[in-house]
Amino acid sequence: MFANKVKSSVKISVVVTFLIMIVVNALANILPINGQTTGEVSNSYPNLFAPAGVTFSIWGLIYLLLAAFTLYLLGFFQDYSDTIKANLLNKVGIVFSISSVANAAWIFSWHYNKIPLSMVLMLVILDCLIFINYLIKNERLTAKEKLFINVPFSVYFGWITVATIANATTLLVSIGWDGFGISEPTWAVIIIITGMLIGTLTMIINKDIAYGLVMLWAYAGIYIKHTSKSGFDGQYPAVIYTVIACMIIFILSEVYLLYYKRK
């Protein structure tokens, strides 16, 4: 284990806030908090953007990757030949700690149906991840650093991008927004296309394959929700066709990035 120069205060902050986030998210469904699981709250605000329940299993991967980052920041997975980017880790660690607190707070706001507050907290998490990915993008990383620093936050960023759109959709449902008289399927198509444009541009600008794979996974979840018997069972063909088209665009963008990186 390499004795790096990451500040002790940053290490403590990252570990404590990460554990708080993990415990709160676990208790959210074990207890559950306020007598309802995270999924049950989501289902109480039905909308056409929310993906199938199986899609949320990605949280397991996200927490595993963030745990790997936390251990790396503490000095694990490093050897004496490594040149530690302590300045980057200190900055990322501080912002990550803020995002972890916001994540835990989001759980309480969501479970207690404080949807406007949950939207604010989701934006805090999103802003933190945008900044973290900005910091990472400006660094030349080794393969190991990409694995333990870049990949965890690319995957997290990708999912929070989708989660922010879903949270905004839930907020509109919670306040009884009438959509200016436009039908719900039409708005769903608009939102899905908007999400695809945001995801594709972010993926290509950052040259981030992991981020794009998460977007593809999320849209696959929307497709499953709309085509499964337990979901909408094909009631909204325009939404289904739009999701398929967006998934194709994500795949083509991934192929482009793979080709670009091999040049």
CSV table of C-alpha atoms in Angstrom, one decimal:
chain,number,residue,atom,x,y,z
A,1,MET,CA,0.0,0.0,0.0
A,2,PHE,CA,1.4,3.3,-1.1
A,3,ALA,CA,1.6,6.1,1.5
A,4,ASN,CA,0.1,8.9,-0.6
A,5,LYS,CA,-0.3,12.5,0.3
A,6,VAL,CA,-4.1,12.8,0.3
A,7,LYS,CA,-5.1,14.9,3.3
A,8,SER,CA,-6.2,13.0,6.3
A,9,SER,CA,-9.3,15.3,6.6
A,10,VAL,CA,-10.3,14.4,3.1
A,11,LYS,CA,-9.9,10.7,3.8
A,12,ILE,CA,-12.0,10.9,6.9
A,13,SER,CA,-14.6,13.0,5.2
A,14,VAL,CA,-14.9,10.6,2.2
A,15,VAL,CA,-15.1,7.5,4.4
A,16,VAL,CA,-17.7,8.9,6.8
A,17,THR,CA,-20.0,10.4,4.2
A,18,PHE,CA,-19.7,7.4,1.9
A,19,LEU,CA,-20.7,5.1,4.8
A,20,ILE,CA,-23.6,7.4,5.7
A,21,MET,CA,-24.8,7.3,2.1
A,22,ILE,CA,-24.6,3.5,2.0
A,23,VAL,CA,-26.3,3.0,5.4
A,24,VAL,CA,-29.2,5.5,4.6
A,25,ASN,CA,-29.8,3.9,1.2
A,26,ALA,CA,-29.8,0.4,2.7
A,27,LEU,CA,-32.2,1.4,5.5
A,28,ALA,CA,-34.4,3.2,3.0
A,29,ASN,CA,-35.7,-0.2,1.8
A,30,ILE,CA,-34.9,-2.4,4.8
A,31,LEU,CA,-37.0,-0.4,7.3
A,32,PRO,CA,-38.3,1.1,5.0
A,33,ILE,CA,-38.1,4.8,5.8
A,34,ASN,CA,-41.5,6.4,6.3
A,35,GLY,CA,-43.1,3.0,5.7
A,36,GLN,CA,-42.4,3.0,1.9
A,37,THR,CA,-39.5,1.8,-0.3
A,38,THR,CA,-37.8,4.1,-2.8
A,39,GLY,CA,-39.6,2.2,-5.6
A,40,GLU,CA,-43.0,2.5,-4.0
A,41,VAL,CA,-42.5,6.3,-3.8
A,42,SER,CA,-41.6,6.4,-7.5
A,43,ASN,CA,-44.6,4.2,-8.4
A,44,SER,CA,-46.9,6.6,-6.5
A,45,TYR,CA,-46.1,9.3,-9.1
A,46,PRO,CA,-46.7,7.3,-12.4
A,47,ASN,CA,-45.1,8.7,-15.5
A,48,LEU,CA,-43.9,7.4,-18.9
A,49,PHE,CA,-40.2,8.2,-18.4
A,50,ALA,CA,-39.5,6.0,-15.4
A,51,PRO,CA,-37.5,2.8,-16.3
A,52,ALA,CA,-38.3,-0.8,-15.2
A,53,GLY,CA,-37.4,-1.7,-11.6
A,54,VAL,CA,-34.6,-4.0,-12.7
A,55,THR,CA,-32.8,-1.0,-14.1
A,56,PHE,CA,-32.2,0.3,-10.6
A,57,SER,CA,-29.9,-2.7,-9.9
A,58,ILE,CA,-27.2,-0.5,-11.3
A,59,TRP,CA,-26.9,1.1,-7.9
A,60,GLY,CA,-25.1,-2.0,-6.7
A,61,LEU,CA,-22.5,-1.4,-9.4
A,62,ILE,CA,-22.3,2.3,-8.6
A,63,TYR,CA,-21.7,1.7,-4.9
A,64,LEU,CA,-19.1,-1.0,-5.6
A,65,LEU,CA,-17.2,1.4,-7.9
A,66,LEU,CA,-17.4,4.2,-5.4
A,67,ALA,CA,-16.2,1.9,-2.7
A,68,ALA,CA,-13.2,1.0,-5.0
A,69,PHE,CA,-12.5,4.8,-5.4
A,70,THR,CA,-12.7,5.3,-1.6
A,71,LEU,CA,-10.2,2.5,-1.0
A,72,TYR,CA,-7.9,3.8,-3.7
A,73,LEU,CA,-8.1,7.3,-2.1
A,74,LEU,CA,-7.1,5.7,1.2
A,75,GLY,CA,-4.0,4.1,-0.5
A,76,PHE,CA,-5.2,0.7,-1.4
A,77,PHE,CA,-4.5,-0.8,-4.9
A,78,GLN,CA,-1.4,1.4,-5.1
A,79,ASP,CA,2.3,0.5,-5.1
A,80,TYR,CA,5.5,2.3,-4.6
A,81,SER,CA,6.0,2.9,-8.3
A,82,ASP,CA,2.7,4.8,-8.6
A,83,THR,CA,2.8,8.6,-8.9
A,84,ILE,CA,-0.2,9.6,-6.8
A,85,LYS,CA,-2.3,12.6,-8.1
A,86,ALA,CA,-2.9,13.8,-4.5
A,87,ASN,CA,-4.1,17.2,-5.7
A,88,LEU,CA,-6.8,15.7,-7.9
A,89,LEU,CA,-7.8,13.2,-5.2
A,90,ASN,CA,-8.1,15.9,-2.6
A,91,LYS,CA,-10.4,18.0,-4.8
A,92,VAL,CA,-12.5,15.0,-6.0
A,93,GLY,CA,-12.7,13.7,-2.4
A,94,ILE,CA,-14.2,17.0,-1.1
A,95,VAL,CA,-16.8,17.3,-3.8
A,96,PHE,CA,-17.6,13.6,-3.5
A,97,SER,CA,-18.2,14.0,0.2
A,98,ILE,CA,-20.7,16.8,-0.6
A,99,SER,CA,-22.5,14.6,-3.1
A,100,SER,CA,-22.7,11.7,-0.6
A,101,VAL,CA,-24.4,14.0,2.0
A,102,ALA,CA,-26.8,15.2,-0.7
A,103,ASN,CA,-27.5,11.6,-1.7
A,104,ALA,CA,-28.4,10.6,1.9
A,105,ALA,CA,-30.5,13.7,2.3
A,106,TRP,CA,-32.3,13.0,-1.0
A,107,ILE,CA,-33.4,9.6,0.4
A,108,PHE,CA,-35.2,11.3,3.3
A,109,SER,CA,-36.8,14.0,1.1
A,110,TRP,CA,-38.0,11.4,-1.4
A,111,HIS,CA,-39.4,9.0,1.2
A,112,TYR,CA,-41.2,11.8,3.0
A,113,ASN,CA,-42.6,12.9,-0.4
A,114,LYS,CA,-40.8,16.3,-0.3
A,115,ILE,CA,-40.4,16.1,-4.1
A,116,PRO,CA,-39.4,19.8,-4.7
A,117,LEU,CA,-36.7,19.4,-2.1
A,118,SER,CA,-35.6,16.1,-3.6
A,119,MET,CA,-35.2,17.9,-6.9
A,120,VAL,CA,-32.9,20.5,-5.4
A,121,LEU,CA,-30.8,17.8,-3.8
A,122,MET,CA,-30.6,15.9,-7.0
A,123,LEU,CA,-29.3,19.0,-8.7
A,124,VAL,CA,-26.7,19.3,-6.0
A,125,ILE,CA,-25.5,15.7,-6.7
A,126,LEU,CA,-25.6,16.4,-10.5
A,127,ASP,CA,-23.5,19.6,-10.1
A,128,CYS,CA,-21.0,17.8,-7.9
A,129,LEU,CA,-20.6,15.0,-10.5
A,130,ILE,CA,-20.3,17.5,-13.4
A,131,PHE,CA,-17.5,19.3,-11.5
A,132,ILE,CA,-15.8,16.0,-10.6
A,133,ASN,CA,-15.8,14.8,-14.2
A,134,TYR,CA,-14.5,18.3,-15.2
A,135,LEU,CA,-11.6,17.8,-12.8
A,136,ILE,CA,-10.9,14.3,-14.1
A,137,LYS,CA,-11.1,15.3,-17.7
A,138,ASN,CA,-8.3,17.8,-17.3
A,139,GLU,CA,-5.9,15.2,-16.0
A,140,ARG,CA,-3.7,12.7,-17.9
A,141,LEU,CA,-4.6,9.4,-16.1
A,142,THR,CA,-2.9,6.1,-16.1
A,143,ALA,CA,-4.9,2.9,-16.8
A,144,LYS,CA,-5.1,2.2,-13.1
A,145,GLU,CA,-6.3,5.8,-12.3
A,146,LYS,CA,-8.9,5.6,-15.0
A,147,LEU,CA,-10.2,2.4,-13.4
A,148,PHE,CA,-10.4,3.7,-9.9
A,149,ILE,CA,-11.1,7.4,-10.5
A,150,ASN,CA,-12.6,7.9,-13.9
A,151,VAL,CA,-14.9,4.9,-14.3
A,152,PRO,CA,-16.7,5.2,-10.9
A,153,PHE,CA,-17.7,8.8,-11.5
A,154,SER,CA,-18.5,8.3,-15.2
A,155,VAL,CA,-21.0,5.5,-14.3
A,156,TYR,CA,-22.4,7.5,-11.3
A,157,PHE,CA,-22.7,10.7,-13.5
A,158,GLY,CA,-24.5,8.7,-16.3
A,159,TRP,CA,-27.1,7.4,-13.9
A,160,ILE,CA,-27.6,10.7,-12.1
A,161,THR,CA,-28.1,12.3,-15.5
A,162,VAL,CA,-31.1,10.0,-16.0
A,163,ALA,CA,-32.2,10.2,-12.4
A,164,THR,CA,-32.3,14.0,-12.6
A,165,ILE,CA,-34.6,13.9,-15.6
A,166,ALA,CA,-36.8,11.3,-13.9
A,167,ASN,CA,-36.9,13.4,-10.7
A,168,ALA,CA,-37.9,16.5,-12.7
A,169,THR,CA,-40.7,14.4,-14.3
A,170,THR,CA,-41.9,13.2,-10.9
A,171,LEU,CA,-41.9,16.8,-9.7
A,172,LEU,CA,-44.2,17.8,-12.6
A,173,VAL,CA,-46.5,14.9,-11.8
A,174,SER,CA,-46.5,15.8,-8.1
A,175,ILE,CA,-47.7,19.4,-8.7
A,176,GLY,CA,-50.3,18.3,-11.2
A,177,TRP,CA,-48.8,20.0,-14.2
A,178,ASP,CA,-51.2,19.8,-17.2
A,179,GLY,CA,-48.4,19.9,-19.8
A,180,PHE,CA,-50.0,23.0,-21.5
A,181,GLY,CA,-52.6,20.7,-22.9
A,182,ILE,CA,-50.1,18.4,-24.7
A,183,SER,CA,-50.7,14.7,-24.2
A,184,GLU,CA,-48.5,12.7,-21.8
A,185,PRO,CA,-47.1,10.4,-24.5
A,186,THR,CA,-46.0,13.5,-26.5
A,187,TRP,CA,-44.2,15.0,-23.5
A,188,ALA,CA,-42.6,11.6,-22.8
A,189,VAL,CA,-41.2,11.6,-26.4
A,190,ILE,CA,-39.9,15.1,-25.9
A,191,ILE,CA,-38.3,14.3,-22.6
A,192,ILE,CA,-36.8,11.0,-23.9
A,193,ILE,CA,-35.3,12.8,-26.9
A,194,THR,CA,-34.0,15.6,-24.7
A,195,GLY,CA,-32.3,13.1,-22.4
A,196,MET,CA,-30.8,11.4,-25.4
A,197,LEU,CA,-29.3,14.7,-26.8
A,198,ILE,CA,-27.9,15.6,-23.4
A,199,GLY,CA,-26.4,12.1,-22.9
A,200,THR,CA,-25.0,11.8,-26.4
A,201,LEU,CA,-23.4,15.3,-26.3
A,202,THR,CA,-21.9,14.6,-22.9
A,203,MET,CA,-20.6,11.2,-23.9
A,204,ILE,CA,-19.0,12.5,-27.1
A,205,ILE,CA,-17.6,15.8,-25.6
A,206,ASN,CA,-16.1,13.9,-22.7
A,207,LYS,CA,-15.2,10.9,-24.9
A,208,ASP,CA,-16.7,8.8,-22.1
A,209,ILE,CA,-17.8,5.2,-23.1
A,210,ALA,CA,-18.8,4.2,-19.6
A,211,TYR,CA,-21.2,7.2,-19.3
A,212,GLY,CA,-22.8,6.2,-22.6
A,213,LEU,CA,-23.2,2.6,-21.6
A,214,VAL,CA,-25.2,3.8,-18.5
A,215,MET,CA,-27.4,5.9,-20.7
A,216,LEU,CA,-28.0,2.9,-22.9
A,217,TRP,CA,-28.8,0.8,-19.8
A,218,ALA,CA,-31.3,3.4,-18.6
A,219,TYR,CA,-33.1,3.6,-21.9
A,220,ALA,CA,-33.2,-0.2,-22.1
A,221,GLY,CA,-35.1,0.0,-18.8
A,222,ILE,CA,-37.6,2.5,-20.2
A,223,TYR,CA,-38.1,0.1,-23.2
A,224,ILE,CA,-38.7,-2.8,-20.8
A,225,LYS,CA,-41.2,-0.8,-18.8
A,226,HIS,CA,-43.1,0.1,-21.9
A,227,THR,CA,-43.1,-3.4,-23.5
A,228,SER,CA,-43.5,-5.8,-20.5
A,229,LYS,CA,-46.8,-7.2,-19.3
A,230,SER,CA,-46.0,-5.8,-15.8
A,231,GLY,CA,-45.4,-2.4,-17.3
A,232,PHE,CA,-47.3,-0.4,-19.9
A,233,ASP,CA,-47.6,-3.5,-22.2
A,234,GLY,CA,-47.1,-1.6,-25.5
A,235,GLN,CA,-49.8,1.0,-24.8
A,236,TYR,CA,-47.6,3.9,-26.1
A,237,PRO,CA,-46.0,2.8,-29.4
A,238,ALA,CA,-44.7,6.3,-30.1
A,239,VAL,CA,-42.7,6.2,-26.9
A,240,ILE,CA,-41.4,2.7,-27.7
A,241,TYR,CA,-40.2,3.7,-31.2
A,242,THR,CA,-38.6,6.8,-29.8
A,243,VAL,CA,-36.7,4.8,-27.1
A,244,ILE,CA,-35.5,2.3,-29.8
A,245,ALA,CA,-34.2,5.2,-32.0
A,246,CYS,CA,-32.4,6.8,-29.0
A,247,MET,CA,-30.8,3.4,-28.1
A,248,ILE,CA,-29.6,3.1,-31.7
A,249,ILE,CA,-28.1,6.6,-31.5
A,250,PHE,CA,-26.3,5.7,-28.2
A,251,ILE,CA,-24.9,2.5,-29.7
A,252,LEU,CA,-23.7,4.4,-32.8
A,253,SER,CA,-22.1,7.0,-30.5
A,254,GLU,CA,-20.3,4.2,-28.5
A,255,VAL,CA,-19.0,2.7,-31.8
A,256,TYR,CA,-17.7,6.1,-32.8
A,257,LEU,CA,-15.9,6.6,-29.5
A,258,LEU,CA,-14.4,3.1,-29.7
A,259,TYR,CA,-13.1,3.9,-33.2
A,260,TYR,CA,-11.9,7.3,-32.1
A,261,LYS,CA,-10.0,5.9,-29.1
A,262,ARG,CA,-8.3,3.2,-31.4
A,263,LYS,CA,-6.9,5.9,-33.8
